[in-house]
Amino acid sequence: MKLILLGAPGAGKGTVAKLLTKIDGSVQISTGDILRAAVAAGTELGKQAEAAMKAGDLVSDELIMGIMRERLKEDDCKNGYLLDGFPRTIPQAEALKELLADMGEKLDTVVDIQVPRETILDRLTTRRTCTGCGEIYNVKSNPPKVEGVCDKCGGSVVQRDDETEEAISNRLDVYNEQTAPLAGFYKNEGMLLEVDATSSDAVIDAIKNKIGM
Ligand code: AMP
C-alpha cells in the first residue's frame, strides 16, 4: 500500500506505520527518523536540520524534497510505503504530487489521525525513544523493562530534545499552522480518510476497510 499518514506529533503515526508494515511489507518512511539519524551522524544534512528540529520548527521544504526524491526511488519502496511525517506543508504536498506523477505512481489514501490536544500533550511529555533503534516507549503505559535501556536493542532510551514542554507546544502550533491545512488539500483531491485515533487497531481497521484489504 502507498499511504500518507497525517496527524499531529504524538497522534500515533509511527505506531500505526510500524503495524502496517507487517501487513504487506510496505516500508515506513519517517522524515523525522531520517533527520535524527543525520544529526546523530553529524552529516552536512544533520547540521543543516539540527537547530530547527531542536526548536520544534520545520526544516526547509527544499531539504526535505531533496531527501524524499532520492528515498522514494530506492528498491524497498517497490512493495509500497507509509509516509510518516511527510508532507508537512502545502508546497511539500504539491512537490510530492508532481514527483509521484513523474514516477507514474498513485497513493491509495491519505489518513488523517485525529487526537485531542490534551491527549497529545500527555503522550509526548511521557514518551521516550531509543537512540539505537527508534523503538518508542512511554514512562506511564509502556516503560522499558530496565529504566533507560531498550528491550529490543539495549540502546539508551531517552526523552527527545524536541519533547520538552516548550518545544512540544511549538511543534503543535507549527502543526496547526503549516500541516493541518493538508487535510483540506487532500480532501479536495478526494483522497482523505479521517480517523479518530481511539486505538491503533481502530485506525488500522479503518485503513484496511478503505483500501479494500
Ligand atoms: P517528527 O519525528 O516527524 O515529529 O519530526 C521531528 C522534526 O523533524 C520536526 O519537528 C521537524 O523539525 C523535522 N521534520 C520532520 N519531517 C519534516 C518535514 N516533512 N518537513 C519539515 N520538517 C520536518
mmCIF file of N, CA and C in Angstrom, residues 100-207:
data_model
loop_
_atom_site.group_PDB
_atom_site.id
_atom_site.type_symbol
_atom_site.label_atom_id
_atom_site.label_comp_id
_atom_site.label_asym_id
_atom_site.label_seq_id
_atom_site.Cartn_x
_atom_site.Cartn_y
_atom_site.Cartn_z
ATOM 1 N N LEU A 100 5.263 12.095 -7.781
ATOM 2 C CA LEU A 100 4.567 10.821 -7.997
ATOM 3 C C LEU A 100 4.063 10.724 -9.438
ATOM 4 N N ALA A 101 3.597 11.856 -9.980
ATOM 5 C CA ALA A 101 3.142 11.838 -11.375
ATOM 6 C C ALA A 101 4.317 11.484 -12.286
ATOM 7 N N ASP A 102 5.499 12.079 -12.022
ATOM 8 C CA ASP A 102 6.693 11.770 -12.825
ATOM 9 C C ASP A 102 7.066 10.296 -12.729
ATOM 10 N N MET A 103 6.864 9.729 -11.524
ATOM 11 C CA MET A 103 7.251 8.322 -11.318
ATOM 12 C C MET A 103 6.138 7.370 -11.768
ATOM 13 N N GLY A 104 4.982 7.926 -12.171
ATOM 14 C CA GLY A 104 3.853 7.086 -12.597
ATOM 15 C C GLY A 104 3.219 6.345 -11.432
ATOM 16 N N GLU A 105 3.241 6.945 -10.245
ATOM 17 C CA GLU A 105 2.701 6.274 -9.065
ATOM 18 C C GLU A 105 1.505 7.018 -8.499
ATOM 19 N N LYS A 106 0.678 6.282 -7.753
ATOM 20 C CA LYS A 106 -0.531 6.861 -7.190
ATOM 21 C C LYS A 106 -0.682 6.390 -5.741
ATOM 22 N N LEU A 107 -1.068 7.304 -4.865
ATOM 23 C CA LEU A 107 -1.281 6.931 -3.462
ATOM 24 C C LEU A 107 -2.621 6.221 -3.316
ATOM 25 N N ASP A 108 -2.717 5.281 -2.360
ATOM 26 C CA ASP A 108 -4.002 4.643 -2.089
ATOM 27 C C ASP A 108 -4.915 5.574 -1.313
ATOM 28 N N THR A 109 -4.370 6.193 -0.280
ATOM 29 C CA THR A 109 -5.185 7.116 0.511
ATOM 30 C C THR A 109 -4.294 7.975 1.423
ATOM 31 N N VAL A 110 -4.907 9.000 1.997
ATOM 32 C CA VAL A 110 -4.215 9.875 2.949
ATOM 33 C C VAL A 110 -5.005 9.803 4.244
ATOM 34 N N VAL A 111 -4.375 9.305 5.295
ATOM 35 C CA VAL A 111 -5.086 9.079 6.550
ATOM 36 C C VAL A 111 -4.789 10.226 7.506
ATOM 37 N N ASP A 112 -5.840 10.856 8.003
ATOM 38 C CA ASP A 112 -5.656 11.924 8.998
ATOM 39 C C ASP A 112 -6.039 11.350 10.359
ATOM 40 N N ILE A 113 -5.038 11.135 11.211
ATOM 41 C CA ILE A 113 -5.281 10.551 12.531
ATOM 42 C C ILE A 113 -5.551 11.692 13.515
ATOM 43 N N GLN A 114 -6.771 11.726 14.026
ATOM 44 C CA GLN A 114 -7.188 12.870 14.849
ATOM 45 C C GLN A 114 -7.214 12.526 16.331
ATOM 46 N N VAL A 115 -6.479 13.311 17.113
ATOM 47 C CA VAL A 115 -6.371 13.084 18.560
ATOM 48 C C VAL A 115 -6.492 14.426 19.279
ATOM 49 N N PRO A 116 -7.249 14.502 20.403
ATOM 50 C CA PRO A 116 -7.362 15.779 21.127
ATOM 51 C C PRO A 116 -6.010 16.269 21.653
ATOM 52 N N ARG A 117 -5.856 17.607 21.704
ATOM 53 C CA ARG A 117 -4.588 18.229 22.107
ATOM 54 C C ARG A 117 -4.105 17.764 23.492
ATOM 55 N N GLU A 118 -5.057 17.623 24.459
ATOM 56 C CA GLU A 118 -4.635 17.222 25.822
ATOM 57 C C GLU A 118 -4.014 15.826 25.794
ATOM 58 N N THR A 119 -4.599 14.920 25.003
ATOM 59 C CA THR A 119 -4.061 13.557 24.917
ATOM 60 C C THR A 119 -2.645 13.608 24.352
ATOM 61 N N ILE A 120 -2.470 14.472 23.346
ATOM 62 C CA ILE A 120 -1.167 14.570 22.693
ATOM 63 C C ILE A 120 -0.111 15.117 23.649
ATOM 64 N N LEU A 121 -0.474 16.157 24.386
ATOM 65 C CA LEU A 121 0.484 16.747 25.324
ATOM 66 C C LEU A 121 0.904 15.707 26.359
ATOM 67 N N ASP A 122 -0.070 14.966 26.868
ATOM 68 C CA ASP A 122 0.234 13.947 27.865
ATOM 69 C C ASP A 122 1.136 12.866 27.270
ATOM 70 N N ARG A 123 0.812 12.416 26.051
ATOM 71 C CA ARG A 123 1.601 11.357 25.417
ATOM 72 C C ARG A 123 3.037 11.782 25.151
ATOM 73 N N LEU A 124 3.192 13.018 24.658
ATOM 74 C CA LEU A 124 4.545 13.440 24.253
ATOM 75 C C LEU A 124 5.453 13.710 25.436
ATOM 76 N N THR A 125 4.878 14.260 26.522
ATOM 77 C CA THR A 125 5.763 14.550 27.663
ATOM 78 C C THR A 125 6.172 13.255 28.368
ATOM 79 N N THR A 126 5.420 12.171 28.155
ATOM 80 C CA THR A 126 5.783 10.899 28.809
ATOM 81 C C THR A 126 6.439 9.927 27.821
ATOM 82 N N ARG A 127 6.616 10.355 26.559
ATOM 83 C CA ARG A 127 7.202 9.469 25.544
ATOM 84 C C ARG A 127 8.714 9.407 25.691
ATOM 85 N N ARG A 128 9.271 8.241 25.497
ATOM 86 C CA ARG A 128 10.725 8.070 25.475
ATOM 87 C C ARG A 128 11.086 7.280 24.218
ATOM 88 N N THR A 129 12.268 7.552 23.657
ATOM 89 C CA THR A 129 12.650 6.947 22.381
ATOM 90 C C THR A 129 14.037 6.321 22.499
ATOM 91 N N CYS A 130 14.225 5.150 21.888
ATOM 92 C CA CYS A 130 15.541 4.516 21.894
ATOM 93 C C CYS A 130 16.441 5.208 20.880
ATOM 94 N N THR A 131 17.633 5.635 21.320
ATOM 95 C CA THR A 131 18.546 6.318 20.397
ATOM 96 C C THR A 131 19.186 5.306 19.442
ATOM 97 N N GLY A 132 19.081 4.015 19.790
ATOM 98 C CA GLY A 132 19.681 2.998 18.921
ATOM 99 C C GLY A 132 18.766 2.608 17.775
ATOM 100 N N CYS A 133 17.533 2.131 18.112
ATOM 101 C CA CYS A 133 16.679 1.563 17.055
ATOM 102 C C CYS A 133 15.390 2.355 16.835
ATOM 103 N N GLY A 134 15.160 3.401 17.626
ATOM 104 C CA GLY A 134 13.958 4.221 17.400
ATOM 105 C C GLY A 134 12.714 3.689 18.075
ATOM 106 N N GLU A 135 12.820 2.554 18.790
ATOM 107 C CA GLU A 135 11.646 2.000 19.481
ATOM 108 C C GLU A 135 11.061 3.060 20.433
ATOM 109 N N ILE A 136 9.718 3.118 20.473
ATOM 110 C CA ILE A 136 9.034 4.122 21.289
ATOM 111 C C ILE A 136 8.525 3.489 22.592
ATOM 112 N N TYR A 137 8.750 4.174 23.691
ATOM 113 C CA TYR A 137 8.236 3.736 24.995
ATOM 114 C C TYR A 137 7.407 4.868 25.597
ATOM 115 N N ASN A 138 6.728 4.563 26.717
ATOM 116 C CA ASN A 138 6.008 5.584 27.457
ATOM 117 C C ASN A 138 6.220 5.307 28.941
ATOM 118 N N VAL A 139 6.677 6.324 29.680
ATOM 119 C CA VAL A 139 7.022 6.075 31.086
ATOM 120 C C VAL A 139 5.832 5.591 31.901
ATOM 121 N N LYS A 140 4.612 5.962 31.479
ATOM 122 C CA LYS A 140 3.438 5.532 32.254
ATOM 123 C C LYS A 140 2.895 4.197 31.740
ATOM 124 N N SER A 141 2.645 4.129 30.405
ATOM 125 C CA SER A 141 1.878 2.975 29.912
ATOM 126 C C SER A 141 2.744 1.862 29.322
ATOM 127 N N ASN A 142 3.990 2.157 28.950
ATOM 128 C CA ASN A 142 4.806 1.129 28.304
ATOM 129 C C ASN A 142 6.292 1.396 28.536
ATOM 130 N N PRO A 143 6.721 1.311 29.823
ATOM 131 C CA PRO A 143 8.140 1.597 30.093
ATOM 132 C C PRO A 143 9.028 0.420 29.677
ATOM 133 N N PRO A 144 10.314 0.669 29.382
ATOM 134 C CA PRO A 144 11.211 -0.468 29.130
ATOM 135 C C PRO A 144 11.378 -1.272 30.416
ATOM 136 N N LYS A 145 11.752 -2.564 30.284
ATOM 137 C CA LYS A 145 11.865 -3.432 31.490
ATOM 138 C C LYS A 145 12.889 -2.863 32.461
ATOM 139 N N VAL A 146 14.024 -2.388 31.911
ATOM 140 C CA VAL A 146 15.039 -1.743 32.750
ATOM 141 C C VAL A 146 15.037 -0.267 32.373
ATOM 142 N N GLU A 147 14.886 0.589 33.386
ATOM 143 C CA GLU A 147 14.760 2.021 33.095
ATOM 144 C C GLU A 147 15.919 2.533 32.239
ATOM 145 N N GLY A 148 15.588 3.223 31.147
ATOM 146 C CA GLY A 148 16.627 3.840 30.322
ATOM 147 C C GLY A 148 17.314 2.899 29.344
ATOM 148 N N VAL A 149 16.888 1.606 29.323
ATOM 149 C CA VAL A 149 17.559 0.644 28.427
ATOM 150 C C VAL A 149 16.516 -0.009 27.510
ATOM 151 N N CYS A 150 16.801 0.004 26.197
ATOM 152 C CA CYS A 150 15.839 -0.534 25.226
ATOM 153 C C CYS A 150 15.721 -2.053 25.351
ATOM 154 N N ASP A 151 14.476 -2.562 25.433
ATOM 155 C CA ASP A 151 14.238 -4.011 25.500
ATOM 156 C C ASP A 151 14.745 -4.693 24.240
ATOM 157 N N LYS A 152 14.644 -3.980 23.088
ATOM 158 C CA LYS A 152 14.935 -4.644 21.813
ATOM 159 C C LYS A 152 16.415 -4.674 21.488
ATOM 160 N N CYS A 153 17.102 -3.511 21.669
ATOM 161 C CA CYS A 153 18.497 -3.454 21.190
ATOM 162 C C CYS A 153 19.495 -3.085 22.282
ATOM 163 N N GLY A 154 19.008 -2.794 23.498
ATOM 164 C CA GLY A 154 19.948 -2.448 24.575
ATOM 165 C C GLY A 154 20.445 -1.008 24.511
ATOM 166 N N GLY A 155 19.932 -0.234 23.525
ATOM 167 C CA GLY A 155 20.340 1.180 23.386
ATOM 168 C C GLY A 155 19.762 2.042 24.511
ATOM 169 N N SER A 156 20.171 3.321 24.540
ATOM 170 C CA SER A 156 19.658 4.218 25.583
ATOM 171 C C SER A 156 18.274 4.713 25.216
ATOM 172 N N VAL A 157 17.379 4.687 26.211
ATOM 173 C CA VAL A 157 16.018 5.183 25.999
ATOM 174 C C VAL A 157 15.936 6.558 26.667
ATOM 175 N N VAL A 158 15.696 7.586 25.866
ATOM 176 C CA VAL A 158 15.775 8.961 26.378
ATOM 177 C C VAL A 158 14.561 9.785 25.926
ATOM 178 N N GLN A 159 14.447 10.971 26.540
ATOM 179 C CA GLN A 159 13.439 11.936 26.081
ATOM 180 C C GLN A 159 14.073 12.718 24.927
ATOM 181 N N ARG A 160 13.371 12.831 23.807
ATOM 182 C CA ARG A 160 13.930 13.567 22.668
ATOM 183 C C ARG A 160 14.120 15.041 23.023
ATOM 184 N N ASP A 161 15.149 15.669 22.410
ATOM 185 C CA ASP A 161 15.408 17.097 22.633
ATOM 186 C C ASP A 161 14.178 17.942 22.348
ATOM 187 N N ASP A 162 13.379 17.519 21.346
ATOM 188 C CA ASP A 162 12.219 18.330 20.966
ATOM 189 C C ASP A 162 10.963 17.874 21.697
ATOM 190 N N GLU A 163 11.128 17.128 22.809
ATOM 191 C CA GLU A 163 9.956 16.748 23.599
ATOM 192 C C GLU A 163 9.970 17.372 24.992
ATOM 193 N N THR A 164 10.593 18.520 25.104
ATOM 194 C CA THR A 164 10.416 19.352 26.290
ATOM 195 C C THR A 164 9.064 20.050 26.101
ATOM 196 N N GLU A 165 8.463 20.550 27.210
ATOM 197 C CA GLU A 165 7.129 21.156 27.084
ATOM 198 C C GLU A 165 7.118 22.327 26.111
ATOM 199 N N GLU A 166 8.214 23.119 26.146
ATOM 200 C CA GLU A 166 8.278 24.299 25.274
ATOM 201 C C GLU A 166 8.321 23.901 23.794
ATOM 202 N N ALA A 167 9.187 22.930 23.486
ATOM 203 C CA ALA A 167 9.309 22.507 22.086
ATOM 204 C C ALA A 167 8.021 21.824 21.614
ATOM 205 N N ILE A 168 7.386 21.053 22.502
ATOM 206 C CA ILE A 168 6.151 20.361 22.116
ATOM 207 C C ILE A 168 5.068 21.383 21.782
ATOM 208 N N SER A 169 4.956 22.397 22.644
ATOM 209 C CA SER A 169 3.933 23.398 22.410
ATOM 210 C C SER A 169 4.182 24.093 21.064
ATOM 211 N N ASN A 170 5.452 24.378 20.770
ATOM 212 C CA ASN A 170 5.769 24.977 19.468
ATOM 213 C C ASN A 170 5.454 24.019 18.316
ATOM 214 N N ARG A 171 5.775 22.728 18.484
ATOM 215 C CA ARG A 171 5.516 21.757 17.410
ATOM 216 C C ARG A 171 4.016 21.680 17.111
ATOM 217 N N LEU A 172 3.184 21.763 18.173
ATOM 218 C CA LEU A 172 1.734 21.693 17.941
ATOM 219 C C LEU A 172 1.243 22.946 17.224
ATOM 220 N N ASP A 173 1.812 24.115 17.592
ATOM 221 C CA ASP A 173 1.424 25.350 16.885
ATOM 222 C C ASP A 173 1.843 25.274 15.414
ATOM 223 N N VAL A 174 3.078 24.799 15.193
ATOM 224 C CA VAL A 174 3.575 24.663 13.814
ATOM 225 C C VAL A 174 2.666 23.700 13.035
ATOM 226 N N TYR A 175 2.273 22.619 13.699
ATOM 227 C CA TYR A 175 1.388 21.644 13.041
ATOM 228 C C TYR A 175 0.077 22.311 12.623
ATOM 229 N N ASN A 176 -0.527 23.043 13.565
ATOM 230 C CA ASN A 176 -1.825 23.659 13.259
ATOM 231 C C ASN A 176 -1.710 24.673 12.138
ATOM 232 N N GLU A 177 -0.595 25.423 12.129
ATOM 233 C CA GLU A 177 -0.451 26.462 11.103
ATOM 234 C C GLU A 177 -0.062 25.891 9.735
ATOM 235 N N GLN A 178 0.908 24.970 9.730
ATOM 236 C CA GLN A 178 1.503 24.583 8.442
ATOM 237 C C GLN A 178 1.068 23.227 7.918
ATOM 238 N N THR A 179 0.720 22.308 8.828
ATOM 239 C CA THR A 179 0.431 20.948 8.359
ATOM 240 C C THR A 179 -1.063 20.648 8.326
ATOM 241 N N ALA A 180 -1.827 21.168 9.316
ATOM 242 C CA ALA A 180 -3.268 20.877 9.342
ATOM 243 C C ALA A 180 -3.964 21.245 8.015
ATOM 244 N N PRO A 181 -3.543 22.342 7.315
ATOM 245 C CA PRO A 181 -4.193 22.653 6.036
ATOM 246 C C PRO A 181 -4.072 21.547 4.982
ATOM 247 N N LEU A 182 -3.171 20.573 5.199
ATOM 248 C CA LEU A 182 -3.052 19.480 4.223
ATOM 249 C C LEU A 182 -4.320 18.635 4.172
ATOM 250 N N ALA A 183 -5.076 18.599 5.294
ATOM 251 C CA ALA A 183 -6.322 17.816 5.280
ATOM 252 C C ALA A 183 -7.245 18.374 4.199
ATOM 253 N N GLY A 184 -7.353 19.715 4.126
ATOM 254 C CA GLY A 184 -8.195 20.339 3.097
ATOM 255 C C GLY A 184 -7.654 20.055 1.700
ATOM 256 N N PHE A 185 -6.334 20.117 1.564
ATOM 257 C CA PHE A 185 -5.687 19.848 0.264
ATOM 258 C C PHE A 185 -6.074 18.457 -0.247
ATOM 259 N N TYR A 186 -5.947 17.443 0.654
ATOM 260 C CA TYR A 186 -6.221 16.071 0.204
ATOM 261 C C TYR A 186 -7.727 15.777 0.128
ATOM 262 N N LYS A 187 -8.519 16.539 0.866
ATOM 263 C CA LYS A 187 -9.975 16.394 0.742
ATOM 264 C C LYS A 187 -10.389 16.806 -0.670
ATOM 265 N N ASN A 188 -9.801 17.942 -1.121
ATOM 266 C CA ASN A 188 -10.076 18.409 -2.482
ATOM 267 C C ASN A 188 -9.655 17.407 -3.533
ATOM 268 N N GLU A 189 -8.607 16.660 -3.219
ATOM 269 C CA GLU A 189 -8.121 15.648 -4.176
ATOM 270 C C GLU A 189 -8.953 14.361 -4.073
ATOM 271 N N GLY A 190 -9.924 14.341 -3.122
ATOM 272 C CA GLY A 190 -10.773 13.155 -2.930
ATOM 273 C C GLY A 190 -10.023 11.996 -2.306
ATOM 274 N N MET A 191 -8.971 12.288 -1.534
ATOM 275 C CA MET A 191 -8.132 11.204 -1.012
ATOM 276 C C MET A 191 -8.130 11.083 0.501
ATOM 277 N N LEU A 192 -8.911 11.927 1.197
ATOM 278 C CA LEU A 192 -8.743 11.992 2.661
ATOM 279 C C LEU A 192 -9.598 10.971 3.409
ATOM 280 N N LEU A 193 -8.957 10.240 4.313
ATOM 281 C CA LEU A 193 -9.662 9.350 5.235
ATOM 282 C C LEU A 193 -9.438 9.884 6.646
ATOM 283 N N GLU A 194 -10.507 10.371 7.294
ATOM 284 C CA GLU A 194 -10.360 10.919 8.648
ATOM 285 C C GLU A 194 -10.694 9.827 9.662
ATOM 286 N N VAL A 195 -9.785 9.620 10.616
ATOM 287 C CA VAL A 195 -9.996 8.561 11.604
ATOM 288 C C VAL A 195 -9.761 9.100 13.002
ATOM 289 N N ASP A 196 -10.689 8.796 13.918
ATOM 290 C CA ASP A 196 -10.477 9.131 15.326
ATOM 291 C C ASP A 196 -9.549 8.092 15.917
ATOM 292 N N ALA A 197 -8.417 8.550 16.466
ATOM 293 C CA ALA A 197 -7.421 7.590 16.908
ATOM 294 C C ALA A 197 -7.693 7.092 18.319
ATOM 295 N N THR A 198 -8.823 6.419 18.488
ATOM 296 C CA THR A 198 -9.102 5.874 19.815
ATOM 297 C C THR A 198 -8.106 4.756 20.121
ATOM 298 N N SER A 199 -7.793 3.943 19.123
ATOM 299 C CA SER A 199 -6.754 2.923 19.317
ATOM 300 C C SER A 199 -6.081 2.675 17.979
ATOM 301 N N SER A 200 -4.833 2.172 18.007
ATOM 302 C CA SER A 200 -4.117 1.892 16.757
ATOM 303 C C SER A 200 -4.890 0.873 15.930
ATOM 304 N N ASP A 201 -5.496 -0.124 16.614
ATOM 305 C CA ASP A 201 -6.224 -1.164 15.885
ATOM 306 C C ASP A 201 -7.406 -0.574 15.112
ATOM 307 N N ALA A 202 -8.095 0.426 15.756
ATOM 308 C CA ALA A 202 -9.241 1.047 15.075
ATOM 309 C C ALA A 202 -8.756 1.779 13.822
ATOM 310 N N VAL A 203 -7.589 2.410 13.914
ATOM 311 C CA VAL A 203 -7.045 3.133 12.752
ATOM 312 C C VAL A 203 -6.708 2.138 11.643
ATOM 313 N N ILE A 204 -6.081 1.032 12.014
ATOM 314 C CA ILE A 204 -5.686 0.020 11.017
ATOM 315 C C ILE A 204 -6.926 -0.562 10.335
ATOM 316 N N ASP A 205 -7.966 -0.859 11.121
ATOM 317 C CA ASP A 205 -9.190 -1.420 10.534
ATOM 318 C C ASP A 205 -9.810 -0.439 9.540
ATOM 319 N N ALA A 206 -9.836 0.854 9.910
ATOM 320 C CA ALA A 206 -10.419 1.860 9.008
ATOM 321 C C ALA A 206 -9.616 1.926 7.702
ATOM 322 N N ILE A 207 -8.306 1.816 7.797
ATOM 323 C CA ILE A 207 -7.460 1.873 6.585
ATOM 324 C C ILE A 207 -7.715 0.646 5.708
#
